[in-house]
JSON list of C-alpha atoms in Angstrom, two decimals:
[
{"chain": "A", "resi": 973, "resn": "MET", "atom": "CA", "xyz": [-5.38, 30.82, 16.92]},
{"chain": "A", "resi": 974, "resn": "THR", "atom": "CA", "xyz": [-5.21, 33.90, 14.61]},
{"chain": "A", "resi": 975, "resn": "ALA", "atom": "CA", "xyz": [-8.10, 34.66, 12.29]},
{"chain": "A", "resi": 976, "resn": "GLN", "atom": "CA", "xyz": [-5.60, 34.20, 9.23]},
{"chain": "A", "resi": 977, "resn": "THR", "atom": "CA", "xyz": [-4.79, 30.72, 10.42]},
{"chain": "A", "resi": 978, "resn": "ALA", "atom": "CA", "xyz": [-8.32, 29.78, 10.56]},
{"chain": "A", "resi": 979, "resn": "GLN", "atom": "CA", "xyz": [-9.18, 31.26, 7.83]},
{"chain": "A", "resi": 980, "resn": "THR", "atom": "CA", "xyz": [-6.22, 28.99, 5.79]},
{"chain": "A", "resi": 981, "resn": "THR", "atom": "CA", "xyz": [-7.46, 25.90, 7.71]},
{"chain": "A", "resi": 982, "resn": "GLN", "atom": "CA", "xyz": [-11.15, 26.69, 6.52]},
{"chain": "A", "resi": 983, "resn": "ALA", "atom": "CA", "xyz": [-9.98, 27.26, 2.89]},
{"chain": "A", "resi": 984, "resn": "GLY", "atom": "CA", "xyz": [-7.90, 23.72, 2.97]},
{"chain": "A", "resi": 985, "resn": "GLN", "atom": "CA", "xyz": [-10.98, 21.65, 4.44]},
{"chain": "A", "resi": 986, "resn": "ASN", "atom": "CA", "xyz": [-12.99, 23.32, 1.69]},
{"chain": "A", "resi": 987, "resn": "LYS", "atom": "CA", "xyz": [-10.42, 22.54, -0.99]},
{"chain": "A", "resi": 988, "resn": "GLN", "atom": "CA", "xyz": [-10.18, 19.05, 0.13]},
{"chain": "A", "resi": 989, "resn": "THR", "atom": "CA", "xyz": [-14.23, 18.48, -0.04]},
{"chain": "A", "resi": 990, "resn": "GLU", "atom": "CA", "xyz": [-14.30, 19.80, -3.58]},
{"chain": "A", "resi": 991, "resn": "GLN", "atom": "CA", "xyz": [-11.57, 17.30, -4.43]},
{"chain": "A", "resi": 992, "resn": "ALA", "atom": "CA", "xyz": [-13.47, 14.43, -2.58]},
{"chain": "A", "resi": 993, "resn": "ALA", "atom": "CA", "xyz": [-16.75, 15.67, -3.83]},
{"chain": "A", "resi": 994, "resn": "PRO", "atom": "CA", "xyz": [-17.13, 16.94, -7.28]},
{"chain": "A", "resi": 995, "resn": "THR", "atom": "CA", "xyz": [-19.98, 19.26, -8.35]},
{"chain": "A", "resi": 996, "resn": "GLY", "atom": "CA", "xyz": [-22.73, 18.95, -5.99]},
{"chain": "A", "resi": 997, "resn": "GLN", "atom": "CA", "xyz": [-22.46, 15.37, -4.40]},
{"chain": "A", "resi": 998, "resn": "HIS", "atom": "CA", "xyz": [-21.99, 14.71, -0.70]},
{"chain": "A", "resi": 999, "resn": "SER", "atom": "CA", "xyz": [-19.42, 12.31, 0.68]},
{"chain": "A", "resi": 1000, "resn": "TRP", "atom": "CA", "xyz": [-21.09, 9.03, 1.60]},
{"chain": "A", "resi": 1001, "resn": "ARG", "atom": "CA", "xyz": [-21.28, 8.16, 5.39]},
{"chain": "A", "resi": 1002, "resn": "PRO", "atom": "CA", "xyz": [-22.42, 5.44, 7.57]},
{"chain": "A", "resi": 1003, "resn": "THR", "atom": "CA", "xyz": [-25.41, 6.15, 9.22]},
{"chain": "A", "resi": 1004, "resn": "ARG", "atom": "CA", "xyz": [-27.54, 3.89, 11.70]},
{"chain": "A", "resi": 1005, "resn": "ARG", "atom": "CA", "xyz": [-30.09, 3.80, 9.33]},
{"chain": "A", "resi": 1006, "resn": "ARG", "atom": "CA", "xyz": [-27.83, 2.80, 6.09]},
{"chain": "A", "resi": 1007, "resn": "LEU", "atom": "CA", "xyz": [-25.84, 0.24, 8.22]},
{"chain": "A", "resi": 1008, "resn": "THR", "atom": "CA", "xyz": [-29.19, -1.39, 9.77]},
{"chain": "A", "resi": 1009, "resn": "ASP", "atom": "CA", "xyz": [-30.84, -1.85, 6.26]},
{"chain": "A", "resi": 1010, "resn": "GLY", "atom": "CA", "xyz": [-27.38, -3.66, 5.23]},
{"chain": "A", "resi": 1011, "resn": "LEU", "atom": "CA", "xyz": [-27.39, -5.71, 7.76]},
{"chain": "A", "resi": 1012, "resn": "LEU", "atom": "CA", "xyz": [-30.84, -7.07, 7.59]},
{"chain": "A", "resi": 1013, "resn": "ALA", "atom": "CA", "xyz": [-30.00, -7.38, 3.68]},
{"chain": "A", "resi": 1014, "resn": "ALA", "atom": "CA", "xyz": [-27.68, -9.54, 4.70]},
{"chain": "A", "resi": 1015, "resn": "LEU", "atom": "CA", "xyz": [-29.28, -11.38, 7.53]},
{"chain": "A", "resi": 1016, "resn": "ALA", "atom": "CA", "xyz": [-32.30, -13.08, 5.30]},
{"chain": "A", "resi": 1017, "resn": "PRO", "atom": "CA", "xyz": [-29.63, -15.42, 3.11]},
{"chain": "A", "resi": 1018, "resn": "VAL", "atom": "CA", "xyz": [-27.84, -16.43, 6.02]},
{"chain": "A", "resi": 1019, "resn": "ALA", "atom": "CA", "xyz": [-30.39, -17.45, 8.00]},
{"chain": "A", "resi": 1020, "resn": "ALA", "atom": "CA", "xyz": [-31.93, -19.56, 5.17]},
{"chain": "A", "resi": 1021, "resn": "CYS", "atom": "CA", "xyz": [-28.88, -21.11, 4.59]},
{"chain": "A", "resi": 1022, "resn": "CYS", "atom": "CA", "xyz": [-28.33, -21.93, 8.10]},
{"chain": "A", "resi": 1023, "resn": "VAL", "atom": "CA", "xyz": [-31.91, -23.17, 8.10]},
{"chain": "A", "resi": 1024, "resn": "ALA", "atom": "CA", "xyz": [-30.93, -25.52, 5.09]},
{"chain": "A", "resi": 1025, "resn": "LEU", "atom": "CA", "xyz": [-28.06, -26.58, 6.91]},
{"chain": "A", "resi": 1026, "resn": "GLY", "atom": "CA", "xyz": [-29.69, -27.88, 10.11]},
{"chain": "A", "resi": 1027, "resn": "ALA", "atom": "CA", "xyz": [-32.54, -29.63, 7.54]},
{"chain": "A", "resi": 1028, "resn": "LEU", "atom": "CA", "xyz": [-29.84, -31.40, 5.88]},
{"chain": "A", "resi": 1029, "resn": "THR", "atom": "CA", "xyz": [-27.86, -32.19, 8.89]},
{"chain": "A", "resi": 1030, "resn": "THR", "atom": "CA", "xyz": [-30.84, -34.07, 10.45]},
{"chain": "A", "resi": 1031, "resn": "TRP", "atom": "CA", "xyz": [-31.68, -35.61, 7.29]},
{"chain": "A", "resi": 1032, "resn": "THR", "atom": "CA", "xyz": [-28.15, -37.31, 7.13]},
{"chain": "A", "resi": 1033, "resn": "SER", "atom": "CA", "xyz": [-28.05, -37.94, 11.05]},
{"chain": "A", "resi": 1034, "resn": "THR", "atom": "CA", "xyz": [-31.24, -40.23, 10.66]},
{"chain": "A", "resi": 1035, "resn": "GLY", "atom": "CA", "xyz": [-29.65, -42.18, 7.76]},
{"chain": "A", "resi": 1036, "resn": "ASN", "atom": "CA", "xyz": [-31.75, -41.03, 5.17]},
{"chain": "A", "resi": 1037, "resn": "ALA", "atom": "CA", "xyz": [-29.41, -38.84, 3.17]},
{"chain": "A", "resi": 1038, "resn": "GLY", "atom": "CA", "xyz": [-28.70, -41.15, 0.18]},
{"chain": "A", "resi": 1039, "resn": "SER", "atom": "CA", "xyz": [-29.51, -44.34, 1.43]},
{"chain": "A", "resi": 1040, "resn": "PRO", "atom": "CA", "xyz": [-30.48, -47.04, -0.80]},
{"chain": "A", "resi": 1041, "resn": "ALA", "atom": "CA", "xyz": [-33.22, -49.40, -0.41]},
{"chain": "A", "resi": 1042, "resn": "ARG", "atom": "CA", "xyz": [-31.72, -52.89, 1.76]},
{"chain": "A", "resi": 1043, "resn": "ILE", "atom": "CA", "xyz": [-34.60, -55.70, 0.41]},
{"chain": "A", "resi": 1044, "resn": "ALA", "atom": "CA", "xyz": [-34.57, -58.70, 2.32]},
{"chain": "A", "resi": 1045, "resn": "VAL", "atom": "CA", "xyz": [-36.58, -61.55, 0.81]},
{"chain": "A", "resi": 1046, "resn": "THR", "atom": "CA", "xyz": [-37.73, -64.15, 3.35]},
{"chain": "A", "resi": 1047, "resn": "SER", "atom": "CA", "xyz": [-40.41, -66.92, 4.32]},
{"chain": "A", "resi": 1048, "resn": "GLY", "atom": "CA", "xyz": [-40.70, -67.77, 0.13]},
{"chain": "A", "resi": 1049, "resn": "ARG", "atom": "CA", "xyz": [-43.39, -70.26, -0.88]},
{"chain": "A", "resi": 1050, "resn": "VAL", "atom": "CA", "xyz": [-44.49, -72.05, -3.61]},
{"chain": "A", "resi": 1051, "resn": "PHE", "atom": "CA", "xyz": [-47.92, -74.37, -3.68]},
{"chain": "A", "resi": 1052, "resn": "LEU", "atom": "CA", "xyz": [-47.30, -77.84, -5.15]},
{"chain": "A", "resi": 1053, "resn": "PRO", "atom": "CA", "xyz": [-48.94, -77.77, -8.26]},
{"chain": "A", "resi": 1054, "resn": "TYR", "atom": "CA", "xyz": [-52.55, -80.16, -8.16]},
{"chain": "A", "resi": 1055, "resn": "GLY", "atom": "CA", "xyz": [-53.64, -82.85, -10.46]},
{"chain": "A", "resi": 1056, "resn": "ASP", "atom": "CA", "xyz": [-52.22, -82.86, -13.99]},
{"chain": "A", "resi": 1057, "resn": "THR", "atom": "CA", "xyz": [-51.61, -79.07, -13.79]},
{"chain": "A", "resi": 1058, "resn": "ARG", "atom": "CA", "xyz": [-48.34, -77.57, -13.65]},
{"chain": "A", "resi": 1059, "resn": "ASP", "atom": "CA", "xyz": [-49.54, -74.03, -12.88]},
{"chain": "A", "resi": 1060, "resn": "THR", "atom": "CA", "xyz": [-49.16, -72.56, -9.50]},
{"chain": "A", "resi": 1061, "resn": "ALA", "atom": "CA", "xyz": [-48.43, -69.93, -7.21]},
{"chain": "A", "resi": 1062, "resn": "ALA", "atom": "CA", "xyz": [-45.17, -68.26, -5.44]},
{"chain": "A", "resi": 1063, "resn": "PHE", "atom": "CA", "xyz": [-45.30, -66.03, -2.59]},
{"chain": "A", "resi": 1064, "resn": "PHE", "atom": "CA", "xyz": [-42.72, -63.92, -0.72]},
{"chain": "A", "resi": 1065, "resn": "ARG", "atom": "CA", "xyz": [-42.23, -61.39, 2.25]},
{"chain": "A", "resi": 1066, "resn": "ILE", "atom": "CA", "xyz": [-40.28, -58.66, 0.74]},
{"chain": "A", "resi": 1067, "resn": "THR", "atom": "CA", "xyz": [-38.67, -56.45, 3.57]},
{"chain": "A", "resi": 1068, "resn": "ASN", "atom": "CA", "xyz": [-37.39, -52.83, 2.93]},
{"chain": "A", "resi": 1069, "resn": "SER", "atom": "CA", "xyz": [-35.57, -51.88, 5.79]},
{"chain": "A", "resi": 1070, "resn": "TRP", "atom": "CA", "xyz": [-33.83, -48.11, 4.37]},
{"chain": "A", "resi": 1071, "resn": "GLY", "atom": "CA", "xyz": [-34.82, -44.98, 3.44]},
{"chain": "A", "resi": 1072, "resn": "ALA", "atom": "CA", "xyz": [-35.56, -45.32, -0.40]},
{"chain": "A", "resi": 1073, "resn": "ASN", "atom": "CA", "xyz": [-38.92, -46.90, -2.15]},
{"chain": "A", "resi": 1074, "resn": "ASP", "atom": "CA", "xyz": [-38.21, -49.94, -4.45]},
{"chain": "A", "resi": 1075, "resn": "ARG", "atom": "CA", "xyz": [-40.06, -51.68, -6.87]},
{"chain": "A", "resi": 1076, "resn": "LEU", "atom": "CA", "xyz": [-40.37, -55.38, -7.74]},
{"chain": "A", "resi": 1077, "resn": "LEU", "atom": "CA", "xyz": [-40.16, -55.39, -11.60]},
{"chain": "A", "resi": 1078, "resn": "LYS", "atom": "CA", "xyz": [-40.41, -59.26, -11.92]},
{"chain": "A", "resi": 1079, "resn": "VAL", "atom": "CA", "xyz": [-39.44, -62.79, -10.73]},
{"chain": "A", "resi": 1080, "resn": "THR", "atom": "CA", "xyz": [-37.14, -65.23, -12.91]},
{"chain": "A", "resi": 1081, "resn": "SER", "atom": "CA", "xyz": [-36.47, -68.91, -12.36]},
{"chain": "A", "resi": 1082, "resn": "PRO", "atom": "CA", "xyz": [-34.63, -71.58, -14.01]},
{"chain": "A", "resi": 1083, "resn": "ALA", "atom": "CA", "xyz": [-37.35, -74.27, -12.44]},
{"chain": "A", "resi": 1084, "resn": "ILE", "atom": "CA", "xyz": [-40.05, -72.73, -14.50]},
{"chain": "A", "resi": 1085, "resn": "THR", "atom": "CA", "xyz": [-41.36, -73.17, -18.14]},
{"chain": "A", "resi": 1086, "resn": "GLY", "atom": "CA", "xyz": [-42.14, -69.47, -19.47]},
{"chain": "A", "resi": 1087, "resn": "GLU", "atom": "CA", "xyz": [-42.81, -66.25, -17.54]},
{"chain": "A", "resi": 1088, "resn": "ALA", "atom": "CA", "xyz": [-43.61, -65.76, -14.04]},
{"chain": "A", "resi": 1089, "resn": "VAL", "atom": "CA", "xyz": [-46.54, -63.51, -13.79]},
{"chain": "A", "resi": 1090, "resn": "LEU", "atom": "CA", "xyz": [-47.10, -60.91, -10.73]},
{"chain": "A", "resi": 1091, "resn": "SER", "atom": "CA", "xyz": [-50.70, -60.90, -10.14]},
{"chain": "A", "resi": 1092, "resn": "ARG", "atom": "CA", "xyz": [-53.31, -59.81, -7.82]},
{"chain": "A", "resi": 1093, "resn": "HIS", "atom": "CA", "xyz": [-56.19, -61.85, -6.49]},
{"chain": "A", "resi": 1094, "resn": "ARG", "atom": "CA", "xyz": [-59.50, -59.63, -6.90]},
{"chain": "A", "resi": 1095, "resn": "MET", "atom": "CA", "xyz": [-63.22, -60.89, -6.10]},
{"chain": "A", "resi": 1096, "resn": "THR", "atom": "CA", "xyz": [-66.15, -60.45, -8.31]},
{"chain": "A", "resi": 1097, "resn": "GLY", "atom": "CA", "xyz": [-69.61, -59.38, -7.13]},
{"chain": "A", "resi": 1098, "resn": "GLY", "atom": "CA", "xyz": [-70.35, -62.98, -6.77]},
{"chain": "A", "resi": 1099, "resn": "ALA", "atom": "CA", "xyz": [-68.41, -65.60, -4.94]},
{"chain": "A", "resi": 1100, "resn": "SER", "atom": "CA", "xyz": [-66.07, -65.88, -7.55]},
{"chain": "A", "resi": 1101, "resn": "ALA", "atom": "CA", "xyz": [-62.11, -64.75, -7.94]},
{"chain": "A", "resi": 1102, "resn": "TYR", "atom": "CA", "xyz": [-59.86, -63.76, -10.82]},
{"chain": "A", "resi": 1103, "resn": "GLY", "atom": "CA", "xyz": [-56.07, -63.17, -10.91]},
{"chain": "A", "resi": 1104, "resn": "GLN", "atom": "CA", "xyz": [-55.31, -59.34, -12.23]},
{"chain": "A", "resi": 1105, "resn": "THR", "atom": "CA", "xyz": [-51.73, -59.17, -13.82]},
{"chain": "A", "resi": 1106, "resn": "VAL", "atom": "CA", "xyz": [-49.85, -56.11, -12.46]},
{"chain": "A", "resi": 1107, "resn": "GLU", "atom": "CA", "xyz": [-46.70, -54.79, -14.09]},
{"chain": "A", "resi": 1108, "resn": "SER", "atom": "CA", "xyz": [-44.91, -54.12, -10.64]},
{"chain": "A", "resi": 1109, "resn": "ALA", "atom": "CA", "xyz": [-45.16, -53.91, -7.02]},
{"chain": "A", "resi": 1110, "resn": "ALA", "atom": "CA", "xyz": [-44.31, -51.63, -4.81]},
{"chain": "A", "resi": 1111, "resn": "VAL", "atom": "CA", "xyz": [-42.10, -52.00, -1.83]},
{"chain": "A", "resi": 1112, "resn": "PRO", "atom": "CA", "xyz": [-42.31, -48.60, 0.21]},
{"chain": "A", "resi": 1113, "resn": "ALA", "atom": "CA", "xyz": [-39.20, -47.76, 2.61]},
{"chain": "A", "resi": 1114, "resn": "GLY", "atom": "CA", "xyz": [-39.30, -49.07, 6.05]},
{"chain": "A", "resi": 1115, "resn": "ASP", "atom": "CA", "xyz": [-42.21, -51.50, 5.03]},
{"chain": "A", "resi": 1116, "resn": "THR", "atom": "CA", "xyz": [-43.08, -54.61, 4.04]},
{"chain": "A", "resi": 1117, "resn": "LEU", "atom": "CA", "xyz": [-44.38, -56.52, 0.82]},
{"chain": "A", "resi": 1118, "resn": "ASP", "atom": "CA", "xyz": [-46.64, -59.57, 2.38]},
{"chain": "A", "resi": 1119, "resn": "MET", "atom": "CA", "xyz": [-47.63, -61.73, -0.86]},
{"chain": "A", "resi": 1120, "resn": "SER", "atom": "CA", "xyz": [-50.24, -64.25, -0.16]},
{"chain": "A", "resi": 1121, "resn": "PRO", "atom": "CA", "xyz": [-52.99, -66.37, -1.67]},
{"chain": "A", "resi": 1122, "resn": "THR", "atom": "CA", "xyz": [-55.44, -63.31, -1.32]},
{"chain": "A", "resi": 1123, "resn": "GLY", "atom": "CA", "xyz": [-53.37, -60.70, -2.38]},
{"chain": "A", "resi": 1124, "resn": "LEU", "atom": "CA", "xyz": [-50.37, -60.47, -4.52]},
{"chain": "A", "resi": 1125, "resn": "ASP", "atom": "CA", "xyz": [-48.56, -63.10, -5.72]},
{"chain": "A", "resi": 1126, "resn": "VAL", "atom": "CA", "xyz": [-46.53, -64.84, -8.60]},
{"chain": "A", "resi": 1127, "resn": "THR", "atom": "CA", "xyz": [-47.97, -67.32, -10.97]},
{"chain": "A", "resi": 1128, "resn": "VAL", "atom": "CA", "xyz": [-45.86, -69.80, -12.12]},
{"chain": "A", "resi": 1129, "resn": "ARG", "atom": "CA", "xyz": [-45.73, -73.03, -14.29]},
{"chain": "A", "resi": 1130, "resn": "ALA", "atom": "CA", "xyz": [-43.48, -75.80, -12.74]},
{"chain": "A", "resi": 1131, "resn": "LYS", "atom": "CA", "xyz": [-41.12, -77.35, -15.17]},
{"chain": "A", "resi": 1132, "resn": "ASP", "atom": "CA", "xyz": [-40.62, -80.38, -13.52]},
{"chain": "A", "resi": 1133, "resn": "ARG", "atom": "CA", "xyz": [-42.76, -82.29, -10.90]},
{"chain": "A", "resi": 1134, "resn": "TRP", "atom": "CA", "xyz": [-42.29, -80.63, -7.64]},
{"chain": "A", "resi": 1135, "resn": "ARG", "atom": "CA", "xyz": [-42.38, -82.81, -4.47]},
{"chain": "A", "resi": 1136, "resn": "GLU", "atom": "CA", "xyz": [-43.41, -81.03, -0.91]},
{"chain": "A", "resi": 1137, "resn": "PHE", "atom": "CA", "xyz": [-40.72, -79.42, 0.72]},
{"chain": "A", "resi": 1138, "resn": "ASP", "atom": "CA", "xyz": [-38.71, -79.15, -2.21]},
{"chain": "A", "resi": 1139, "resn": "LEU", "atom": "CA", "xyz": [-36.25, -76.00, -2.52]},
{"chain": "A", "resi": 1140, "resn": "VAL", "atom": "CA", "xyz": [-36.90, -74.37, -5.93]},
{"chain": "A", "resi": 1141, "resn": "PRO", "atom": "CA", "xyz": [-34.54, -70.98, -6.94]},
{"chain": "A", "resi": 1142, "resn": "PHE", "atom": "CA", "xyz": [-35.97, -67.77, -7.96]},
{"chain": "A", "resi": 1143, "resn": "THR", "atom": "CA", "xyz": [-34.72, -64.30, -8.36]},
{"chain": "A", "resi": 1144, "resn": "LEU", "atom": "CA", "xyz": [-36.60, -61.12, -7.69]},
{"chain": "A", "resi": 1145, "resn": "HIS", "atom": "CA", "xyz": [-35.63, -58.16, -9.73]},
{"chain": "A", "resi": 1146, "resn": "PHE", "atom": "CA", "xyz": [-36.04, -54.93, -8.40]},
{"chain": "A", "resi": 1147, "resn": "GLU", "atom": "CA", "xyz": [-36.00, -51.63, -9.86]},
{"chain": "A", "resi": 1148, "resn": "ARG", "atom": "CA", "xyz": [-33.03, -49.93, -7.81]},
{"chain": "A", "resi": 1149, "resn": "SER", "atom": "CA", "xyz": [-31.81, -52.57, -5.79]},
{"chain": "A", "resi": 1150, "resn": "GLY", "atom": "CA", "xyz": [-31.21, -55.23, -8.70]},
{"chain": "A", "resi": 1151, "resn": "PRO", "atom": "CA", "xyz": [-31.46, -58.98, -8.85]},
{"chain": "A", "resi": 1152, "resn": "ILE", "atom": "CA", "xyz": [-31.98, -60.85, -5.52]},
{"chain": "A", "resi": 1153, "resn": "LYS", "atom": "CA", "xyz": [-31.51, -64.56, -5.38]},
{"chain": "A", "resi": 1154, "resn": "THR", "atom": "CA", "xyz": [-33.71, -66.80, -3.09]},
{"chain": "A", "resi": 1155, "resn": "SER", "atom": "CA", "xyz": [-34.79, -70.38, -2.66]},
{"chain": "A", "resi": 1156, "resn": "VAL", "atom": "CA", "xyz": [-38.74, -71.01, -1.72]},
{"chain": "A", "resi": 1157, "resn": "VAL", "atom": "CA", "xyz": [-40.12, -74.26, -0.35]},
{"chain": "A", "resi": 1158, "resn": "VAL", "atom": "CA", "xyz": [-42.93, -76.08, -1.92]},
{"chain": "A", "resi": 1159, "resn": "ILE", "atom": "CA", "xyz": [-45.75, -76.75, 0.27]},
{"chain": "A", "resi": 1160, "resn": "ARG", "atom": "CA", "xyz": [-49.27, -78.10, 0.02]},
{"chain": "A", "resi": 1161, "resn": "PRO", "atom": "CA", "xyz": [-52.29, -75.47, -0.66]},
{"chain": "A", "resi": 1162, "resn": "GLY", "atom": "CA", "xyz": [-53.95, -74.90, 2.70]},
{"chain": "A", "resi": 1163, "resn": "ALA", "atom": "CA", "xyz": [-50.70, -75.97, 4.77]},
{"chain": "A", "resi": 1164, "resn": "GLU", "atom": "CA", "xyz": [-49.67, -73.40, 7.24]},
{"chain": "A", "resi": 1165, "resn": "TRP", "atom": "CA", "xyz": [-47.21, -71.34, 5.27]},
{"chain": "A", "resi": 1166, "resn": "ARG", "atom": "CA", "xyz": [-45.81, -68.17, 6.97]}
]
């Protein structure tokens, strides 16, 4: 190559550089450091998305994602009123077999007078006890609420005279599951009721 050709080639390259990078700026070149920084900046959100997707996949595959409460009411019993009183107590076993908590809000029945009241048996300092009214009762996910004469019960007043082994209709109203109808068996207090 001749000296004149080399100068012409050099001048052409300088002219292209001046056109590409105006006044004092150099053209951008990907360096190893720039590529590493860019990849690390993109890696953090991608990793976070992968972790979140993995957690959601595990949650849904175990059946917990969006699964409502599944309530079953069994072993319903109501004590036969004693003597001249019509006041008595009803008991239920409530099982929530799915992934969401629920609450028992109230209990109704066409066979009672007035309102049924949720109450909890409490002991005083001595040998006496009393019923404490409660607004609602929690039914945790995957657990059972087992009502008993020494725990939570439903205080009711019988509309008619019941006899032992009669079936009495009740409706239990839940916060998420809505109303669930069931029938309970009338038993004598002290009888095996489980």
